[in-house]
mmCIF file of C-alpha atoms in Angstrom:
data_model
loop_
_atom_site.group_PDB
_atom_site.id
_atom_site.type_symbol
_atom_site.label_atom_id
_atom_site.label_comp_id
_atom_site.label_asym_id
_atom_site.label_seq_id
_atom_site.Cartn_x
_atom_site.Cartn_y
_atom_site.Cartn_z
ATOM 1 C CA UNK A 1477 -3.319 26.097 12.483
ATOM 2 C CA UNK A 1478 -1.052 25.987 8.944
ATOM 3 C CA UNK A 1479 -2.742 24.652 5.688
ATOM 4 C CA UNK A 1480 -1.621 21.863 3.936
ATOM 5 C CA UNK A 1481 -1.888 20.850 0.514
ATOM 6 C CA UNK A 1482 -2.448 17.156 -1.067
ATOM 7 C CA UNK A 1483 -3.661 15.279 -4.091
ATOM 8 C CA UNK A 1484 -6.359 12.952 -4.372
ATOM 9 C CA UNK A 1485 -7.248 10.405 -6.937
ATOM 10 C CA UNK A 1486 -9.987 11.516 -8.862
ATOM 11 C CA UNK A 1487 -12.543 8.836 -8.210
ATOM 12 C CA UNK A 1488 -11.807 9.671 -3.895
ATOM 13 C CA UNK A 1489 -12.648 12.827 -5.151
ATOM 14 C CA UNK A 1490 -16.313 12.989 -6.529
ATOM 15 C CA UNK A 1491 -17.049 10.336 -3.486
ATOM 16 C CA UNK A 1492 -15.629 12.786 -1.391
ATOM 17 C CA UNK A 1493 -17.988 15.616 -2.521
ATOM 18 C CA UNK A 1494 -20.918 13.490 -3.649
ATOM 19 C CA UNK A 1495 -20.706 14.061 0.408
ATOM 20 C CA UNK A 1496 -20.947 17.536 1.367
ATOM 21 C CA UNK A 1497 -22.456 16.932 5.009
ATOM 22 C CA UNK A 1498 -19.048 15.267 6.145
ATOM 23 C CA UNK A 1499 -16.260 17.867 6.883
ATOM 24 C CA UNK A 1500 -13.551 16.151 5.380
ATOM 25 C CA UNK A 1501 -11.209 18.854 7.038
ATOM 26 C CA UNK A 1502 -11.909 17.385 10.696
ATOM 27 C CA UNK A 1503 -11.616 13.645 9.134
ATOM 28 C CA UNK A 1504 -8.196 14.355 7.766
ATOM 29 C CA UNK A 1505 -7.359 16.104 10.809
ATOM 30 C CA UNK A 1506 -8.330 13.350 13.492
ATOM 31 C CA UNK A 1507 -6.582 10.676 11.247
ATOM 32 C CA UNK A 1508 -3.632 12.804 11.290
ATOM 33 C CA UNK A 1509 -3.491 13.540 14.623
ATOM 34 C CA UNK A 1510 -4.198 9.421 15.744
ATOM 35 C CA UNK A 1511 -1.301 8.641 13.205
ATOM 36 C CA UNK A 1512 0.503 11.374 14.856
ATOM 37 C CA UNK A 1513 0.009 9.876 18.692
ATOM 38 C CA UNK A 1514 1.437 6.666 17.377
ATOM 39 C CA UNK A 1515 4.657 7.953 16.301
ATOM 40 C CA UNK A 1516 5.163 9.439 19.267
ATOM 41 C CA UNK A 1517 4.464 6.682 21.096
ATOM 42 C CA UNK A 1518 6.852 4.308 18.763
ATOM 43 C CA UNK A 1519 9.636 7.619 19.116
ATOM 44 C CA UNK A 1520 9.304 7.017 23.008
ATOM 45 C CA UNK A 1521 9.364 3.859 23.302
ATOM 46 C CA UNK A 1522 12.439 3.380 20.795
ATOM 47 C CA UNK A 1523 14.117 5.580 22.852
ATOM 48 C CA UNK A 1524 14.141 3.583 25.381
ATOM 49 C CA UNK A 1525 15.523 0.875 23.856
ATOM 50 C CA UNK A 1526 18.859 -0.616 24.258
ATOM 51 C CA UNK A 1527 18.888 -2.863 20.568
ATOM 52 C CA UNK A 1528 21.452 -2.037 18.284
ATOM 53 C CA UNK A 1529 20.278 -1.578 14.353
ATOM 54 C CA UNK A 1530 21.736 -4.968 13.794
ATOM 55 C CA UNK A 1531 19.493 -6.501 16.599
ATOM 56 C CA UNK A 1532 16.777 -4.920 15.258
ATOM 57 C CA UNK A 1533 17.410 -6.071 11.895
ATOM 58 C CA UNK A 1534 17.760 -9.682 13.278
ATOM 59 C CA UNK A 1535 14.230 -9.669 15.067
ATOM 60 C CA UNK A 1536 12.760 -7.830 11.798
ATOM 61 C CA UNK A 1537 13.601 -11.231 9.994
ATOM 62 C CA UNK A 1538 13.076 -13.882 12.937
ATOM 63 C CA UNK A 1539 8.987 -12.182 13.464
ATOM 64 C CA UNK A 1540 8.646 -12.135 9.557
ATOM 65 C CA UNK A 1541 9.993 -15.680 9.069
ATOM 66 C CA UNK A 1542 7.997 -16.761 12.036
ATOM 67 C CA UNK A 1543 5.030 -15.288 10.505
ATOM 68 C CA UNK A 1544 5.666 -16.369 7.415
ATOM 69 C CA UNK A 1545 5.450 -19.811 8.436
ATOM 70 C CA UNK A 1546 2.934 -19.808 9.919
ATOM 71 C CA UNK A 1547 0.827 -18.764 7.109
ATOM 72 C CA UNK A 1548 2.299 -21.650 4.824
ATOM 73 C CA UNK A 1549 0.901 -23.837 7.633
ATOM 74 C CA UNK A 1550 -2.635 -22.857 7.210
#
């Protein structure tokens, strides 16, 4: 399996090892990995698709405005 290399902010730091019975390897892993699965999901399923960019560009706006709205309405 390769390595990889990250920062962390200091302060997720000394929470993170003020907690030396959770191996932080396998949480980083599994979130990686579910992240992962969802991409490749969304990468199949976009592929699938028959929108141009522009149609997608014109539902991005219609679902925000929508939802936009219906926030000012609350």
């Amino acid at each position: 399996m390769p390595d990889i290399t990250f920062q962390i902010p200091t302060e997720v730091e000394k929470i993170l090892s003020s907690h030396p019975e959770i191996k932080w390897d396998m949480v980083v892993t599994e979130s990686l990995w579910n992240y992962a699965k969802k991409l490749r999901l969304m990468d199949k399923i976009a592929s699938k698709s028959k929108l141009s960019p522009r149609d997608l560009n014109i539902l991005d706006k219609s679902i925000k405005a929508a939802i936009m709205s219906h926030y000012k309405e609350s």
